[in-house]
């Protein structure tokens, strides 16, 4: 996807999981009884119809089933949602259609069904290639099962990616190097490598507060981050975003849409959107609680609880916050057009002297490898 090509993504959130991982603060819920999938599918179809009436004609360039655990959905449900997208919008011939999957054998068995439904890319939550670590992360699969799921993904889809979490309990640089190299040997074109974040109000936050979570110290975590960048770059999978690595041209187009601040719609419980309607950029969010979302859609035709028109300042801040996550950086002229003023040359000069940002030969501003570990501070400084 060319950088300047306008993209329009559709995000579909499936909010259920079989169990809740103790580090996770995504909008994911465990239910004792299986959710009424057909009823949920009708609600997704309803939200898509309402969305299309609002946006008017659009060409969808990517669709992303995220969660939660969308690989708990029946392939027929995924097919029905994709049919509804195609009914209301035109879908680009080369649209990227990704589904996030958990690597248990039951779910991997559905991969062919997803492919038949139109999914052309899977993103697997492998998380670790060590059984002890998987257990401590509360995962219900083993490393062998995860690798078996990766093999099925490889056989079923032209494109696949998987996620690992690093800077885990007691993880040494040596152990992570071996694990990452093993992962790279299994990867094709894309890997997502997340540093473990202890999110507030999760069981991990409680464990840490009780002194029962021995995570690497910040300087060790930073060393693991730098090791990750070096090993991946050497293997031909350089970072194109803080936590995402790909061969050139194999970046996740859906996520690029977020980071490049193009348009996306979010359907399903707790989904966010950024839509240009009229001359305004709208930031939307739907009801998070699955059953409340369902009832809202059934009575109103949509699950929106927030639909704010963003100010110029807010759009400009998001443009920096999202764009500077990418190694391609941002075009300062686009920033000036959005903000109505250019970036402060004095602040830019200081950040440049500190080695945190640089200008590329084609006039883009990007964060340097040394600046990425302090990205939040760089963005805050530029946006102030
Ligand atoms: C929406 S989640 C999960 C997808 C899928 N349900 C799974 O767990 O395999 C997407 C990814 O975010 C990452 N993630 C979630 N919580 C995290 C945390 N606290 N720290 C770092 N990475 C996290 C995991 O790698 C996960 O695969
Ligand atoms: S990490 Fe994935 S499987 Fe675990 S609770 Fe979060 S969304 Fe569900």
Short mmCIF file of C-alpha atoms and ligand atoms in Angstrom, two decimals:
data_model
loop_
_atom_site.label_atom_id
_atom_site.label_comp_id
_atom_site.label_asym_id
_atom_site.label_seq_id
_atom_site.Cartn_x
_atom_site.Cartn_y
_atom_site.Cartn_z
CA UNK A 1 0.00 0.00 0.00
CA UNK A 2 1.46 3.34 -0.99
CA UNK A 3 1.91 5.77 1.86
CA UNK A 4 -0.28 8.45 0.29
CA UNK A 5 -2.98 6.06 -0.93
CA UNK A 6 -6.15 6.58 1.07
CA UNK A 7 -7.21 3.49 2.97
CA UNK A 8 -10.43 2.57 4.71
CA UNK A 9 -10.33 -0.27 7.24
CA UNK A 10 -13.14 -2.10 8.99
CA UNK A 11 -12.36 -3.48 12.47
CA UNK A 12 -14.67 -6.18 13.84
CA UNK A 13 -14.36 -6.90 17.56
CA UNK A 14 -15.26 -10.36 18.90
CA UNK A 15 -15.22 -9.85 22.68
CA UNK A 16 -15.14 -13.40 24.06
CA UNK A 17 -12.30 -15.66 25.24
CA UNK A 18 -12.26 -19.11 26.82
CA UNK A 19 -10.25 -17.77 29.75
CA UNK A 20 -8.85 -14.41 30.76
CA UNK A 21 -5.07 -14.06 30.63
CA UNK A 22 -3.77 -12.31 33.76
CA UNK A 23 -1.83 -9.61 31.85
CA UNK A 24 -4.62 -8.68 29.42
CA UNK A 25 -6.75 -5.54 29.61
CA UNK A 26 -8.38 -5.85 26.19
CA UNK A 27 -12.16 -5.81 26.02
CA UNK A 28 -12.46 -9.58 26.40
CA UNK A 29 -14.95 -11.53 28.46
CA UNK A 30 -15.40 -15.12 29.60
CA UNK A 31 -18.94 -16.55 29.59
CA UNK A 32 -20.03 -19.85 31.12
CA UNK A 33 -22.56 -20.44 28.38
CA UNK A 34 -21.54 -19.99 24.76
CA UNK A 35 -22.74 -16.64 23.40
CA UNK A 36 -25.61 -16.63 20.91
CA UNK A 37 -23.36 -16.29 17.89
CA UNK A 38 -26.17 -15.98 15.32
CA UNK A 39 -27.66 -13.10 17.29
CA UNK A 40 -24.27 -11.37 17.47
CA UNK A 41 -23.78 -11.84 13.73
CA UNK A 42 -27.15 -10.17 13.04
CA UNK A 43 -26.02 -7.27 15.22
CA UNK A 44 -22.74 -6.90 13.30
CA UNK A 45 -24.77 -6.90 10.08
CA UNK A 46 -27.03 -4.22 11.57
CA UNK A 47 -24.10 -2.02 12.57
CA UNK A 48 -22.59 -2.35 9.09
CA UNK A 49 -25.86 -1.23 7.45
CA UNK A 50 -26.06 1.81 9.75
CA UNK A 51 -22.40 2.59 9.17
CA UNK A 52 -22.77 2.52 5.38
CA UNK A 53 -25.76 4.85 5.54
CA UNK A 54 -23.58 7.26 7.48
CA UNK A 55 -20.37 7.12 5.46
CA UNK A 56 -21.81 6.74 1.97
CA UNK A 57 -19.84 4.77 -0.60
CA UNK A 58 -16.35 3.73 0.44
CA UNK A 59 -13.80 1.24 -0.84
CA UNK A 60 -12.71 -1.05 1.99
CA UNK A 61 -8.98 -1.77 1.81
CA UNK A 62 -8.70 -3.97 4.91
CA UNK A 63 -10.86 -5.88 7.38
CA UNK A 64 -9.54 -7.03 10.75
CA UNK A 65 -11.26 -9.48 13.11
CA UNK A 66 -9.74 -8.77 16.51
CA UNK A 67 -10.56 -9.59 20.06
CA UNK A 68 -11.04 -11.21 22.36
CA UNK A 69 -10.65 -14.42 20.45
CA UNK A 70 -12.25 -14.20 17.00
CA UNK A 71 -10.99 -17.71 16.23
CA UNK A 72 -13.79 -18.92 18.52
CA UNK A 73 -16.25 -17.80 15.82
CA UNK A 74 -17.60 -20.30 13.35
CA UNK A 75 -16.23 -19.78 9.82
CA UNK A 76 -19.85 -19.32 8.67
CA UNK A 77 -20.19 -16.33 11.02
CA UNK A 78 -17.02 -14.77 9.64
CA UNK A 79 -18.34 -15.40 6.10
CA UNK A 80 -21.67 -13.76 6.95
CA UNK A 81 -19.94 -10.65 8.30
CA UNK A 82 -17.67 -10.44 5.26
CA UNK A 83 -20.73 -10.78 2.99
CA UNK A 84 -22.34 -7.90 4.86
CA UNK A 85 -19.25 -5.73 4.38
CA UNK A 86 -19.36 -6.51 0.64
CA UNK A 87 -23.10 -5.80 0.52
CA UNK A 88 -22.72 -2.29 1.90
CA UNK A 89 -19.31 -1.22 0.60
CA UNK A 90 -17.11 -1.98 -2.33
CA UNK A 91 -14.21 -4.16 -1.21
CA UNK A 92 -10.86 -3.67 -2.97
CA UNK A 93 -9.79 -6.72 -4.98
CA UNK A 94 -6.57 -6.90 -2.96
CA UNK A 95 -8.17 -6.15 0.43
CA UNK A 96 -6.23 -7.56 3.38
CA UNK A 97 -8.58 -9.63 5.56
CA UNK A 98 -6.96 -10.62 8.86
CA UNK A 99 -8.28 -12.75 11.70
CA UNK A 100 -6.61 -12.92 15.12
CA UNK A 101 -6.37 -16.51 16.32
CA UNK A 102 -5.37 -18.27 19.49
CA UNK A 103 -3.11 -21.21 18.78
CA UNK A 104 -5.06 -24.06 20.27
CA UNK A 105 -5.60 -27.10 18.10
CA UNK A 106 -9.37 -26.70 18.09
CA UNK A 107 -9.11 -23.24 16.64
CA UNK A 108 -6.39 -24.11 14.14
CA UNK A 109 -8.74 -26.77 12.76
CA UNK A 110 -11.01 -23.94 11.58
CA UNK A 111 -8.32 -22.19 9.51
CA UNK A 112 -9.40 -23.73 6.20
CA UNK A 113 -12.94 -22.59 6.89
CA UNK A 114 -11.76 -19.05 7.48
CA UNK A 115 -9.81 -19.12 4.26
CA UNK A 116 -12.89 -20.32 2.39
CA UNK A 117 -14.81 -17.44 4.00
CA UNK A 118 -12.35 -14.93 2.50
CA UNK A 119 -9.80 -14.42 5.29
CA UNK A 120 -6.35 -14.10 3.69
CA UNK A 121 -4.13 -13.42 6.71
CA UNK A 122 -3.99 -14.72 10.28
CA UNK A 123 -2.28 -13.27 13.29
CA UNK A 124 -1.57 -15.88 15.96
CA UNK A 125 -1.13 -15.12 19.66
CA UNK A 126 1.82 -17.44 20.30
CA UNK A 127 3.19 -15.22 23.16
CA UNK A 128 6.11 -17.48 24.13
CA UNK A 129 7.93 -20.59 22.92
CA UNK A 130 8.54 -21.87 26.43
CA UNK A 131 5.97 -23.96 28.30
CA UNK A 132 6.83 -22.56 31.73
CA UNK A 133 6.50 -19.00 30.45
CA UNK A 134 3.19 -19.83 28.72
CA UNK A 135 1.86 -21.22 31.98
CA UNK A 136 2.88 -18.12 33.91
CA UNK A 137 1.15 -16.00 31.24
CA UNK A 138 -2.00 -18.02 31.91
CA UNK A 139 -2.08 -19.41 28.38
CA UNK A 140 -3.96 -22.60 27.67
CA UNK A 141 -1.66 -23.85 24.90
CA UNK A 142 1.84 -25.29 24.89
CA UNK A 143 4.74 -24.16 22.71
CA UNK A 144 4.36 -27.31 20.59
CA UNK A 145 0.67 -26.57 20.01
CA UNK A 146 1.53 -22.99 19.09
CA UNK A 147 4.10 -24.16 16.55
CA UNK A 148 1.64 -26.68 15.14
CA UNK A 149 -0.88 -23.83 14.70
CA UNK A 150 1.81 -21.74 12.97
CA UNK A 151 2.41 -24.68 10.58
CA UNK A 152 -1.32 -24.90 9.80
CA UNK A 153 -1.41 -21.13 9.27
CA UNK A 154 1.52 -21.43 6.87
CA UNK A 155 -0.26 -24.13 4.91
CA UNK A 156 -3.59 -22.32 4.88
CA UNK A 157 -2.78 -18.65 4.24
CA UNK A 158 -0.48 -16.73 1.95
CA UNK A 159 0.18 -14.31 4.80
CA UNK A 160 0.50 -14.97 8.51
CA UNK A 161 2.04 -13.32 11.52
CA UNK A 162 2.42 -14.19 15.16
CA UNK A 163 2.78 -12.32 18.42
CA UNK A 164 5.32 -12.85 21.18
CA UNK A 165 5.52 -11.09 24.53
CA UNK A 166 9.01 -10.44 25.89
CA UNK A 167 10.62 -8.82 28.96
CA UNK A 168 8.76 -11.52 30.88
CA UNK A 169 9.52 -12.78 34.37
CA UNK A 170 13.16 -13.72 34.83
CA UNK A 171 13.83 -13.54 31.10
CA UNK A 172 17.54 -13.17 30.33
CA UNK A 173 19.00 -11.70 27.12
CA UNK A 174 20.42 -15.15 26.28
CA UNK A 175 17.07 -16.90 26.69
CA UNK A 176 15.24 -14.23 24.67
CA UNK A 177 17.85 -14.35 21.90
CA UNK A 178 17.37 -18.11 21.53
CA UNK A 179 13.57 -17.81 21.64
CA UNK A 180 13.47 -14.96 19.12
CA UNK A 181 15.76 -16.77 16.69
CA UNK A 182 13.54 -19.84 16.94
CA UNK A 183 10.51 -17.62 16.25
CA UNK A 184 12.16 -15.97 13.24
CA UNK A 185 12.83 -19.42 11.79
CA UNK A 186 9.06 -20.04 11.95
CA UNK A 187 8.02 -16.60 10.71
CA UNK A 188 7.41 -15.75 7.09
CA UNK A 189 7.00 -12.04 6.59
CA UNK A 190 5.71 -10.46 9.79
CA UNK A 191 6.16 -10.67 13.57
CA UNK A 192 4.63 -8.61 16.40
CA UNK A 193 6.93 -8.46 19.44
CA UNK A 194 5.42 -6.75 22.48
CA UNK A 195 7.24 -5.81 25.63
CA UNK A 196 5.15 -7.05 28.56
CA UNK A 197 3.15 -4.16 29.98
CA UNK A 198 1.64 -4.49 33.43
CA UNK A 199 -1.78 -2.91 32.88
CA UNK A 200 -3.62 -1.39 35.84
CA UNK A 201 -6.32 -3.53 37.48
CA UNK A 202 -5.09 -6.81 35.96
CA UNK A 203 -4.03 -9.81 38.08
CA UNK A 204 -0.44 -9.07 36.98
CA UNK A 205 -0.72 -5.59 38.54
CA UNK A 206 -1.80 -7.24 41.80
CA UNK A 207 1.09 -9.70 41.66
CA UNK A 208 3.57 -6.94 41.02
CA UNK A 209 2.20 -4.87 43.88
CA UNK A 210 2.63 -7.92 46.12
CA UNK A 211 6.24 -8.33 44.98
CA UNK A 212 5.41 -11.62 43.25
CA UNK A 213 6.23 -10.69 39.67
CA UNK A 214 9.98 -10.55 39.03
CA UNK A 215 10.03 -8.57 35.78
CA UNK A 216 13.32 -7.37 34.25
CA UNK A 217 14.49 -3.97 35.54
CA UNK A 218 13.91 -1.06 33.10
CA UNK A 219 17.51 -1.03 31.82
CA UNK A 220 17.36 -4.79 31.24
CA UNK A 221 14.00 -4.43 29.43
CA UNK A 222 15.58 -1.75 27.26
CA UNK A 223 18.49 -4.05 26.47
CA UNK A 224 15.96 -6.73 25.45
CA UNK A 225 14.22 -4.18 23.20
CA UNK A 226 17.51 -3.24 21.52
CA UNK A 227 18.44 -6.88 21.10
CA UNK A 228 15.06 -7.45 19.46
CA UNK A 229 15.65 -4.64 16.96
CA UNK A 230 19.12 -5.91 16.04
CA UNK A 231 18.22 -9.59 15.69
CA UNK A 232 15.12 -8.87 13.60
CA UNK A 233 16.88 -6.35 11.35
CA UNK A 234 19.68 -8.84 10.70
CA UNK A 235 17.10 -11.47 9.82
CA UNK A 236 15.42 -9.19 7.25
CA UNK A 237 12.46 -8.37 9.51
CA UNK A 238 13.18 -4.76 10.51
CA UNK A 239 10.79 -2.86 12.75
CA UNK A 240 8.34 -0.71 10.81
CA UNK A 241 6.55 0.26 14.03
CA UNK A 242 7.48 0.15 17.73
CA UNK A 243 6.42 -3.51 18.14
CA UNK A 244 5.93 -4.69 14.57
CA UNK A 245 8.47 -6.20 12.21
CA UNK A 246 8.08 -7.13 8.56
CA UNK A 247 9.82 -7.72 5.30
CA UNK A 248 9.44 -4.73 2.96
CA UNK A 249 5.88 -4.70 1.58
CA UNK A 250 4.57 -7.22 4.14
CA UNK A 251 3.48 -4.68 6.76
CA UNK A 252 -0.01 -5.13 8.20
CA UNK A 253 -2.02 -2.76 5.99
CA UNK A 254 -4.87 -2.54 8.46
CA UNK A 255 -2.63 -1.33 11.25
CA UNK A 256 -0.86 1.06 8.87
CA UNK A 257 -4.28 2.63 8.34
CA UNK A 258 -4.41 3.48 12.07
CA UNK A 259 -0.87 4.76 12.25
CA UNK A 260 -1.13 6.80 9.05
CA UNK A 261 -4.36 8.32 10.35
CA UNK A 262 -6.46 7.17 7.44
CA UNK A 263 -10.10 6.14 7.95
CA UNK A 264 -11.42 3.14 9.82
CA UNK A 265 -14.72 2.01 11.18
CA UNK A 266 -15.07 -0.12 14.31
CA UNK A 267 -17.98 -2.48 14.78
CA UNK A 268 -18.72 -4.80 17.68
CA UNK A 269 -18.45 -4.13 21.43
CA UNK A 270 -15.85 -1.54 22.47
CA UNK A 271 -14.64 -0.85 18.91
CA UNK A 272 -13.17 2.52 17.98
CA UNK A 273 -13.41 4.36 14.68
CA UNK A 274 -12.06 7.44 12.92
CA UNK A 275 -14.31 8.55 10.08
CA UNK A 276 -14.29 11.62 7.86
CA UNK A 277 -17.89 12.67 7.46
CA UNK A 278 -18.62 15.95 5.73
CA UNK A 279 -15.56 18.02 6.54
CA UNK A 280 -15.17 16.67 10.05
CA UNK A 281 -13.13 13.85 11.55
CA UNK A 282 -15.27 11.80 13.91
CA UNK A 283 -13.84 9.70 16.76
CA UNK A 284 -16.28 6.98 17.69
CA UNK A 285 -16.52 4.20 20.24
CA UNK A 286 -19.17 1.58 20.84
CA UNK A 287 -20.57 0.21 24.11
CA UNK A 288 -17.98 -2.12 25.65
CA UNK A 289 -20.17 -4.64 27.48
CA UNK A 290 -21.10 -7.31 24.93
CA UNK A 291 -24.71 -7.90 25.95
CA UNK A 292 -25.40 -4.17 26.42
CA UNK A 293 -23.87 -3.54 22.98
CA UNK A 294 -26.12 -6.24 21.53
CA UNK A 295 -29.27 -4.70 22.96
CA UNK A 296 -28.21 -1.24 21.85
CA UNK A 297 -27.70 -2.39 18.27
CA UNK A 298 -31.00 -4.26 18.32
CA UNK A 299 -32.89 -1.17 19.40
CA UNK A 300 -30.90 1.65 17.72
CA UNK A 301 -29.18 -0.03 14.77
CA UNK A 302 -25.73 0.83 16.16
CA UNK A 303 -23.74 0.46 19.37
CA UNK A 304 -22.17 3.94 19.42
CA UNK A 305 -21.78 5.59 22.81
CA UNK A 306 -19.23 8.19 21.69
CA UNK A 307 -19.15 10.14 18.46
CA UNK A 308 -17.02 13.26 18.84
CA UNK A 309 -15.91 15.68 16.19
CA UNK A 310 -12.19 16.16 16.74
CA UNK A 311 -10.69 19.64 16.84
CA UNK A 312 -7.80 20.58 14.59
CA UNK A 313 -5.49 20.41 17.62
CA UNK A 314 -6.70 16.91 18.56
CA UNK A 315 -6.26 15.62 15.00
CA UNK A 316 -2.75 17.09 14.85
CA UNK A 317 -1.81 15.48 18.20
CA UNK A 318 -3.09 12.08 17.01
CA UNK A 319 -1.19 12.49 13.77
CA UNK A 320 2.06 12.84 15.76
CA UNK A 321 1.21 10.18 18.31
CA UNK A 322 0.35 7.58 15.68
CA UNK A 323 2.72 8.59 12.86
CA UNK A 324 5.86 8.75 14.95
CA UNK A 325 5.35 5.12 15.99
CA UNK A 326 6.28 4.24 12.41
CA UNK A 327 9.89 4.09 11.27
CA UNK A 328 8.77 5.92 8.11
CA UNK A 329 7.84 8.85 10.39
CA UNK A 330 5.60 11.72 9.30
CA UNK A 331 5.53 14.41 6.64
CA UNK A 332 5.91 17.72 8.53
CA UNK A 333 3.99 19.46 5.71
CA UNK A 334 0.98 17.22 6.39
CA UNK A 335 1.28 18.11 10.06
CA UNK A 336 1.33 21.83 9.22
CA UNK A 337 -1.73 21.42 7.00
CA UNK A 338 -3.65 19.63 9.76
CA UNK A 339 -2.52 21.81 12.68
CA UNK A 340 -2.59 25.14 10.84
CA UNK A 341 0.99 25.71 12.03
CA UNK A 342 4.31 23.94 11.62
CA UNK A 343 6.21 22.00 14.28
CA UNK A 344 8.24 24.25 16.60
CA UNK A 345 11.72 24.48 14.96
CA UNK A 346 13.38 25.14 18.32
CA UNK A 347 12.01 21.96 19.88
CA UNK A 348 12.85 20.01 16.73
CA UNK A 349 16.42 21.25 16.85
CA UNK A 350 16.82 20.25 20.50
CA UNK A 351 15.37 16.76 19.93
CA UNK A 352 17.61 16.42 16.89
CA UNK A 353 20.70 17.44 18.88
CA UNK A 354 19.75 14.92 21.56
CA UNK A 355 19.65 12.27 18.82
CA UNK A 356 15.96 11.45 19.33
CA UNK A 357 14.63 12.57 15.91
CA UNK A 358 16.02 13.08 12.42
CA UNK A 359 14.93 14.39 9.02
CA UNK A 360 15.13 11.95 6.13
CA UNK A 361 16.49 12.82 2.69
CA UNK A 362 12.91 13.08 1.38
CA UNK A 363 11.92 15.58 4.08
CA UNK A 364 10.16 13.31 6.57
CA UNK A 365 10.56 13.54 10.31
CA UNK A 366 11.22 10.30 12.11
CA UNK A 367 12.21 9.04 15.52
CA UNK A 368 15.70 7.51 15.63
CA UNK A 369 16.44 4.05 17.10
CA UNK A 370 17.77 5.87 20.19
CA UNK A 371 14.54 7.91 20.40
CA UNK A 372 12.09 4.98 20.22
CA UNK A 373 12.52 3.83 23.84
CA UNK A 374 11.49 7.37 24.92
CA UNK A 375 8.86 7.85 22.21
CA UNK A 376 6.13 9.09 24.57
CA UNK A 377 8.37 11.90 25.82
CA UNK A 378 9.36 12.84 22.25
CA UNK A 379 5.71 13.05 21.14
CA UNK A 380 4.73 15.00 24.25
CA UNK A 381 7.52 17.47 23.61
CA UNK A 382 6.60 18.02 19.96
CA UNK A 383 2.87 18.24 20.63
CA UNK A 384 3.22 20.73 23.52
C1 LIG B 1 -6.01 -8.61 21.28
S1 LIG B 1 -4.61 -9.40 21.90
C2 LIG B 1 -4.92 -11.07 21.67
C3 LIG B 1 -5.23 -11.93 20.59
C4 LIG B 1 -5.59 -13.34 21.01
N1 LIG B 1 -6.74 -13.33 21.85
C5 LIG B 1 -4.48 -14.03 21.81
O1 LIG B 1 -4.38 -13.81 22.99
O2 LIG B 1 -3.78 -14.82 21.20
C6 LIG B 1 -3.32 -8.99 20.81
C7 LIG B 1 -1.92 -9.17 21.37
O3 LIG B 1 -1.61 -8.19 22.32
C8 LIG B 1 -0.54 -8.64 23.11
N2 LIG B 1 -0.78 -8.25 24.51
C9 LIG B 1 -1.93 -8.29 25.17
N3 LIG B 1 -1.78 -7.81 26.43
C10 LIG B 1 -0.47 -7.46 26.56
C11 LIG B 1 0.34 -6.92 27.62
N4 LIG B 1 -0.19 -6.63 28.81
N5 LIG B 1 1.65 -6.68 27.37
C12 LIG B 1 2.17 -6.95 26.17
N6 LIG B 1 1.48 -7.48 25.14
C13 LIG B 1 0.17 -7.73 25.32
C14 LIG B 1 -0.45 -10.15 22.94
O4 LIG B 1 0.72 -10.50 22.27
C15 LIG B 1 -1.67 -10.45 22.10
O5 LIG B 1 -1.45 -11.50 21.21
S1 LIG B 2 -4.63 -12.14 25.63
FE1 LIG B 2 -6.07 -12.85 24.10
S2 LIG B 2 -6.91 -14.81 24.93
FE2 LIG B 2 -5.93 -13.74 26.62
S3 LIG B 2 -7.65 -12.63 27.57
FE3 LIG B 2 -6.59 -11.20 26.16
S4 LIG B 2 -7.73 -11.33 24.28
FE4 LIG B 2 -8.29 -13.14 25.51
#
